[in-house]
Short mmCIF file of C-alpha atoms in Angstrom, two decimals:
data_model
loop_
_atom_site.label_atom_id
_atom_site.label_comp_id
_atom_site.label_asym_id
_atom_site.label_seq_id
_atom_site.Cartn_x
_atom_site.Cartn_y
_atom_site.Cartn_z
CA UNK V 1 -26.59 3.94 -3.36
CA UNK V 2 -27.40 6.22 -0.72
CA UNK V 3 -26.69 4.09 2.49
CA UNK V 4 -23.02 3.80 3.70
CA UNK V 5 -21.00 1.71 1.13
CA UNK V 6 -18.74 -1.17 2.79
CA UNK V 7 -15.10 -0.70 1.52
CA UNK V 8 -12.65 -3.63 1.96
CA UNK V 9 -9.00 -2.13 0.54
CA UNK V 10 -6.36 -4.87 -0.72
CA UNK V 11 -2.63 -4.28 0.84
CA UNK V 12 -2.06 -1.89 4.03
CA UNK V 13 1.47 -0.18 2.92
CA UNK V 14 2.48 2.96 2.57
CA UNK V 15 -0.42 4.13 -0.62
CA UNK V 16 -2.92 1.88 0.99
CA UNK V 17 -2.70 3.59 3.79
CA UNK V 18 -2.77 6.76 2.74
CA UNK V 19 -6.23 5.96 1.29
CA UNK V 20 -7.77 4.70 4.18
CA UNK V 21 -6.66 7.91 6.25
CA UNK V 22 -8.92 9.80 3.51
CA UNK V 23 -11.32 7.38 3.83
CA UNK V 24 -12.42 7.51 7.31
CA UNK V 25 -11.62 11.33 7.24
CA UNK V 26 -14.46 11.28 4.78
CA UNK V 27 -16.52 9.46 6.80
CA UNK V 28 -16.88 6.08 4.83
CA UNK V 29 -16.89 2.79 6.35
CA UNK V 30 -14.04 1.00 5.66
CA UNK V 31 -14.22 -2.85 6.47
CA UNK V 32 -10.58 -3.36 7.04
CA UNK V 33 -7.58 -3.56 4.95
CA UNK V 34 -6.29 -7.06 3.60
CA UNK V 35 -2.49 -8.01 3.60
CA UNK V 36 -0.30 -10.72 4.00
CA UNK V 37 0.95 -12.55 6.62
CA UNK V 38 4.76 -11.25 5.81
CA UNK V 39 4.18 -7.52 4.77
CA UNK V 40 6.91 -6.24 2.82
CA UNK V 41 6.55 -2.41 3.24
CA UNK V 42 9.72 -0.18 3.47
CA UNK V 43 8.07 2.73 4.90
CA UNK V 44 6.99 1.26 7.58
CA UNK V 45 6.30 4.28 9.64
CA UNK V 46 3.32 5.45 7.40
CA UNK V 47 2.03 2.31 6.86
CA UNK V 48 -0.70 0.52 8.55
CA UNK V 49 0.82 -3.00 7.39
CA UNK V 50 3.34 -2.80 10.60
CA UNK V 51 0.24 -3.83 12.83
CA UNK V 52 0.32 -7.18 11.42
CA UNK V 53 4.32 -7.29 13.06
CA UNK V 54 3.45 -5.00 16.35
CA UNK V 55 -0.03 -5.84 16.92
CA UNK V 56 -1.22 -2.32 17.00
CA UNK V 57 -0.03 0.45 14.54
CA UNK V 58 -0.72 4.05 14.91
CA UNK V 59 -0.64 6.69 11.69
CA UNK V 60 -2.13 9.95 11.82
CA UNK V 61 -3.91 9.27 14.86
CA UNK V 62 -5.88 6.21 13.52
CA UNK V 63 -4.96 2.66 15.23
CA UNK V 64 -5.01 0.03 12.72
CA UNK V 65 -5.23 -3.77 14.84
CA UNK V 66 -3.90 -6.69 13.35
CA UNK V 67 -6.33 -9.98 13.01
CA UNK V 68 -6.28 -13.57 12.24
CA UNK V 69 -9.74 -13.15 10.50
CA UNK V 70 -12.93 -11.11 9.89
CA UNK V 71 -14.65 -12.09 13.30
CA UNK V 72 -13.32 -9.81 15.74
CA UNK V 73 -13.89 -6.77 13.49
CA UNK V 74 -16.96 -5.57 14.88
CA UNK V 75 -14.55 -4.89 18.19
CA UNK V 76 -12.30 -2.74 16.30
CA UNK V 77 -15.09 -0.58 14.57
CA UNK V 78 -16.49 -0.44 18.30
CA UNK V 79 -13.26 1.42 19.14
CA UNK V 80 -13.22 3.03 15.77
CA UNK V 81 -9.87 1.00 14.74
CA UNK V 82 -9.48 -0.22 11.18
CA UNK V 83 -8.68 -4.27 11.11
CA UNK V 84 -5.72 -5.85 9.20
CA UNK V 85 -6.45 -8.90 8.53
CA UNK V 86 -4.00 -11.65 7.10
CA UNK V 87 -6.67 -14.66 6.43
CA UNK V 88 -7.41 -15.81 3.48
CA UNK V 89 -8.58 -13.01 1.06
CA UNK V 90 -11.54 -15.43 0.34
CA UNK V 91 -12.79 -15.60 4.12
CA UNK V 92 -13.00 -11.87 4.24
CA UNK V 93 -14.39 -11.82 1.19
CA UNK V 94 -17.44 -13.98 1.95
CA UNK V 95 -17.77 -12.51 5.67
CA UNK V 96 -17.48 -8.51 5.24
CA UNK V 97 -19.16 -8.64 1.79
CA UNK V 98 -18.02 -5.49 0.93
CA UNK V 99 -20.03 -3.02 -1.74
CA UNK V 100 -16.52 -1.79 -2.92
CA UNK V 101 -12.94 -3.51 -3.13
CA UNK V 102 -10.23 -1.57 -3.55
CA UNK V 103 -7.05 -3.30 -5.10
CA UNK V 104 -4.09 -1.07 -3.35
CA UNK V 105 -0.58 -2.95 -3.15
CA UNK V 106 1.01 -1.42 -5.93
CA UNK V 107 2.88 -4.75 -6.38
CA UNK V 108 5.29 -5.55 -9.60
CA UNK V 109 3.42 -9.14 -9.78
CA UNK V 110 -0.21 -8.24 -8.19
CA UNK V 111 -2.69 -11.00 -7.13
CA UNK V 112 -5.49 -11.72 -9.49
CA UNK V 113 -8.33 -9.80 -9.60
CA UNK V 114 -11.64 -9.72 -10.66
CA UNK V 115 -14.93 -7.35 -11.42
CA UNK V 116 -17.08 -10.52 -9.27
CA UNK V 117 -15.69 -9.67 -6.37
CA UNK V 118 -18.04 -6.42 -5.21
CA UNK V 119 -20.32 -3.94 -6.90
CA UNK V 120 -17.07 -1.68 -7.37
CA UNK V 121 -13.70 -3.29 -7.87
CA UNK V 122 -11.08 -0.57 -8.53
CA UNK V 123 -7.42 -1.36 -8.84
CA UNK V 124 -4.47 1.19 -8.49
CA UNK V 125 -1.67 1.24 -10.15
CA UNK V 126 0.11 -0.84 -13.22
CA UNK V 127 -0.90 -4.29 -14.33
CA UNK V 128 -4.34 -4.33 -14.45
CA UNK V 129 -6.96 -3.66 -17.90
CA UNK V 130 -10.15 -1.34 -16.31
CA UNK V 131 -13.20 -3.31 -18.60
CA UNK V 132 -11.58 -6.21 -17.45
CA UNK V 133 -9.55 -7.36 -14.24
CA UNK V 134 -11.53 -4.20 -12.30
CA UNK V 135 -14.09 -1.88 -13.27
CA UNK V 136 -11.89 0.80 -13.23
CA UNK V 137 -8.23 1.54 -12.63
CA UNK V 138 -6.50 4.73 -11.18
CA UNK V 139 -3.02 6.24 -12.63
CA UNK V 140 -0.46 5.93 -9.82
CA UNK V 141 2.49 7.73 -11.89
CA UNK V 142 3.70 10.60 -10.92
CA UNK V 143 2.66 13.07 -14.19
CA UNK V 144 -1.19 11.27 -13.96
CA UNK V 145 -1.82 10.34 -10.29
CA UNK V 146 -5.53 10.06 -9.47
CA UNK V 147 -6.87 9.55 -12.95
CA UNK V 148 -9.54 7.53 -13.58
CA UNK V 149 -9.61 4.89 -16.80
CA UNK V 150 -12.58 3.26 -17.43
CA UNK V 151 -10.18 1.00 -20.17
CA UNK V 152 -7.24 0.02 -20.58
CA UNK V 153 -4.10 0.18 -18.06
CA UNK V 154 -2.44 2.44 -15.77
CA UNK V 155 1.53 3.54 -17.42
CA UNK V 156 3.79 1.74 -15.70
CA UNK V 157 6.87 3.69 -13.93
CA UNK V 158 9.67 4.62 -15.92
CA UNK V 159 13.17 5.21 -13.87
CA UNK V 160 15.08 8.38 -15.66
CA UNK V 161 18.04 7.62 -17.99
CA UNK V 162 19.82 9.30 -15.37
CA UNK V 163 19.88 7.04 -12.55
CA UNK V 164 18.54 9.87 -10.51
CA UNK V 165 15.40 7.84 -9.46
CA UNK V 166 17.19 5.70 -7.56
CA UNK V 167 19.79 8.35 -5.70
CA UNK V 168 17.30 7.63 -2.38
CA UNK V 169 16.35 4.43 -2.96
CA UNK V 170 18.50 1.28 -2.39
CA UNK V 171 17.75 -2.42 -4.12
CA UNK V 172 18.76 -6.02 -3.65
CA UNK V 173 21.24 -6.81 -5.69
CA UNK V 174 20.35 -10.72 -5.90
CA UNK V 175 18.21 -13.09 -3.85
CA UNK V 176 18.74 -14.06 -0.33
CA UNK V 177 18.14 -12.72 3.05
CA UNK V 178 18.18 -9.23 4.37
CA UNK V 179 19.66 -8.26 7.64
CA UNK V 180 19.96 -4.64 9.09
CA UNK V 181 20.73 -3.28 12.30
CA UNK V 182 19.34 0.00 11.09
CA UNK V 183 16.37 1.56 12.53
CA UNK V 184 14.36 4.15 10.97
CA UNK V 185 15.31 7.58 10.97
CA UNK V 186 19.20 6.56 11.35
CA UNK V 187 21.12 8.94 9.17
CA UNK V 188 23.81 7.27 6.93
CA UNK V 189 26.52 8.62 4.79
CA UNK V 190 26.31 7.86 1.53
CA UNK V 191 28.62 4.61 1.01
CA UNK V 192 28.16 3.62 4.58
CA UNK V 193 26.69 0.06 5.01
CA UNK V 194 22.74 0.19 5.67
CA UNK V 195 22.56 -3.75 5.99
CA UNK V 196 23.69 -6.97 4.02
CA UNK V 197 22.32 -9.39 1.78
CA UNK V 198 22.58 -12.87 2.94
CA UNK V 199 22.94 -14.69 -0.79
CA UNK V 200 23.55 -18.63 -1.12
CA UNK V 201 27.07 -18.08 -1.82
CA UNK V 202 28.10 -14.37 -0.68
CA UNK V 203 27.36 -12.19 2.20
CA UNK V 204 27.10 -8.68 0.06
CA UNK V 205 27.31 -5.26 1.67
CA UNK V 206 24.41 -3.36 0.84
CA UNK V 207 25.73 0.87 0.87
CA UNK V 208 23.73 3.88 0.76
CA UNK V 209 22.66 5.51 -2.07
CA UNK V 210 23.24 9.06 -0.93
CA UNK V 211 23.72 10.96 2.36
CA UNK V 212 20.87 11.33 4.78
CA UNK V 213 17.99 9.91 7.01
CA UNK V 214 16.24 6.42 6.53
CA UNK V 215 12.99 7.03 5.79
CA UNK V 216 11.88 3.53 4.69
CA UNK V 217 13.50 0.51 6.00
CA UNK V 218 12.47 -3.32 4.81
CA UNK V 219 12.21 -5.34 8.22
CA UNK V 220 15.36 -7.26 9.24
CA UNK V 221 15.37 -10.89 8.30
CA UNK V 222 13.09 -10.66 5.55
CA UNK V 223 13.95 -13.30 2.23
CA UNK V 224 14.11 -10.93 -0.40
CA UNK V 225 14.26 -11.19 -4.40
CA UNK V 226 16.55 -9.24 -7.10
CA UNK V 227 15.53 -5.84 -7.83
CA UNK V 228 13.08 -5.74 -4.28
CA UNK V 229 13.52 -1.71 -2.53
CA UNK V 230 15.39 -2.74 0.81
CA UNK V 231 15.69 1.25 1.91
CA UNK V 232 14.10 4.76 1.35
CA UNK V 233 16.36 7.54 2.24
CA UNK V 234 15.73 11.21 2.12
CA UNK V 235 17.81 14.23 3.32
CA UNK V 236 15.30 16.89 3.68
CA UNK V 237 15.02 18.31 7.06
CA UNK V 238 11.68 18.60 7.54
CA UNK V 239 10.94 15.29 6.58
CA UNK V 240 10.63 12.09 8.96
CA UNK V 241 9.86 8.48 8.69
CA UNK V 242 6.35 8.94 9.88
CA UNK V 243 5.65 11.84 7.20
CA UNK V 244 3.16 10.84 4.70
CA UNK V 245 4.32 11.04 1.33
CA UNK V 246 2.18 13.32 -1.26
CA UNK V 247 1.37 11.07 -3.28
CA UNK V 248 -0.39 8.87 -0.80
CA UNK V 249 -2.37 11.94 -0.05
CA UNK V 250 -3.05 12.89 -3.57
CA UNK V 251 -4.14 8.83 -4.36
CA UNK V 252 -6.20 8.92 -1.04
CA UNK V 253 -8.29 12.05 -2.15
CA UNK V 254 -8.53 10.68 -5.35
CA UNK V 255 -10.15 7.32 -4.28
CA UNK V 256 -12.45 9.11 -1.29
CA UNK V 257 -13.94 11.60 -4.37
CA UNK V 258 -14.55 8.73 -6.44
CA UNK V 259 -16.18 6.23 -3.54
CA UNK V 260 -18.48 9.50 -3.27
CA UNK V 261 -19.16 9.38 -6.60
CA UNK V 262 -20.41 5.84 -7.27
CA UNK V 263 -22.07 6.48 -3.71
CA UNK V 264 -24.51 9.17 -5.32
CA UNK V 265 -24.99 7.42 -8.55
CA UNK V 266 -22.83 9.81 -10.89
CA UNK V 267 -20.82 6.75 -11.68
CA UNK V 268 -22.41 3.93 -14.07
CA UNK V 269 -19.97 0.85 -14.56
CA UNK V 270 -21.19 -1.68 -17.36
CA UNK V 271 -22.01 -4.72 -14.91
CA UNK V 272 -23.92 -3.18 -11.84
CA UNK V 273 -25.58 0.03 -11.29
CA UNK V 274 -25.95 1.26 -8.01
CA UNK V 275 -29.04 0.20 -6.16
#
């Protein structure tokens, strides 16, 4: 294919974002990004899901604007602004008709997915078989990020026996509702209360995991399950809530090189070759 390829990208948190910052850096054409119409990202400051709350959402420099569907998009690539849209993945799907579809939420129970749904369908992350659900998947752990399969499935995420994977990170302890007063960037003391969990029999105190900033910070009110990440906290100094992580960099690389790829025809999946 040696015309522009149209890129629609599943979710708009914190990795999805990160790979259509690379994207447009590279000069692709991304369509817009696809999420739902209650986005559940905790680091809200890098990710381009918050538009769908605040109407507009700025990371980087790049304005993502939030839409009820795929019609006003030709307004936002006017104004070179990347669309969120929160219709029904279906309507985008038959409107934008995108060459490549990029399945980027990182979610413990994703969506279903399928190779019909555009020349390229890659998924990231755990979850999915490459051969099967998507033409190919790409490693999101840590040791392997940015690998391509071409079969198979992505290794899930293993927590250390040590509990020290989740010294920043703070999880519901039940289901219920979530309510903070916290903004991002507050610092807390490790022990302090970030928010409380709203359960149908207990109010529980939710403390922090450690002493230091809030990076990532689920939106107040949100109905949450057991085990869902309600806060991100990190105490380096040079880090803030609107610093992209590295891995988001390293995934968004790793998806512009391989967009480039199938784009010049050094990529040959079993169902489609590029025209």
């Amino acid at each position: 294919m040696t015309q522009q390829p149209r890129i629609l990208v599943r979710g708009a948190g914190e990795m999805a974002t990160g790979i259509a910052l690379r994207l447009k850096a590279a000069g692709f054409r991304l369509l817009a990004l696809q999420e739902r119409a209650r986005p559940t990202a905790v680091r809200r400051g890098v990710s381009f899901s918050e538009a769908v709350h605040e109407g507009v959402w700025r990371v980087q420099g790049l304005t993502a604007r939030h839409l009820p569907g795929p019609q006003g998009c030709s307004a936002c690539w006017r104004n070179d602004e990347i669309p969120v849209l929160t219709c029904p993945e279906t309507e985008s799907l038959a409107v934008l008709r995108p060459d490549i579809f990029i399945e980027a939420t990182l979610r413990k129970r994703p969506a279903p997915l399928g190779r019909e749904l555009a020349a390229l369908v890659l998924a990231l992350g755990p979850g999915f078989t490459a051969g099967c659900d998507a033409h190919l998947v790409m490693e999101t752990h840590p040791d392997l990020c940015g690998r391509i399969l071409s079969s198979g499935q992505a290794l899930a995420p293993q927590r250390p026996a040590d509990g020290q994977a989740d010294r920043r990170h703070l999880y519901a302890p039940g289901d219920g509702l979530f309510r903070t007063a916290a903004r991002l960037g507050d610092r807390y003391e490790r022990g302090q209360p970030v928010g409380f969990l709203h359960t149908a029999t207990d109010t529980l105190a939710l403390p922090a995991p450690m002493t230091g900033m809030l990076r990532g910070l689920l939106r107040d009110k949100t109905p949450v399950r057991r085990g869902v990440k309600l806060a991100d906290m990190d105490d380096r100094p040079h880090i803030t809530p609107y610093t992209p992580s590295t891995r988001a960099a390293t995934l968004g690389q790793a998806v512009a090189r391989l967009v480039r790829q199938w784009q010049q025809g050094e990529l040959h999946d079993p169902d489609r070759s590029p025209a």
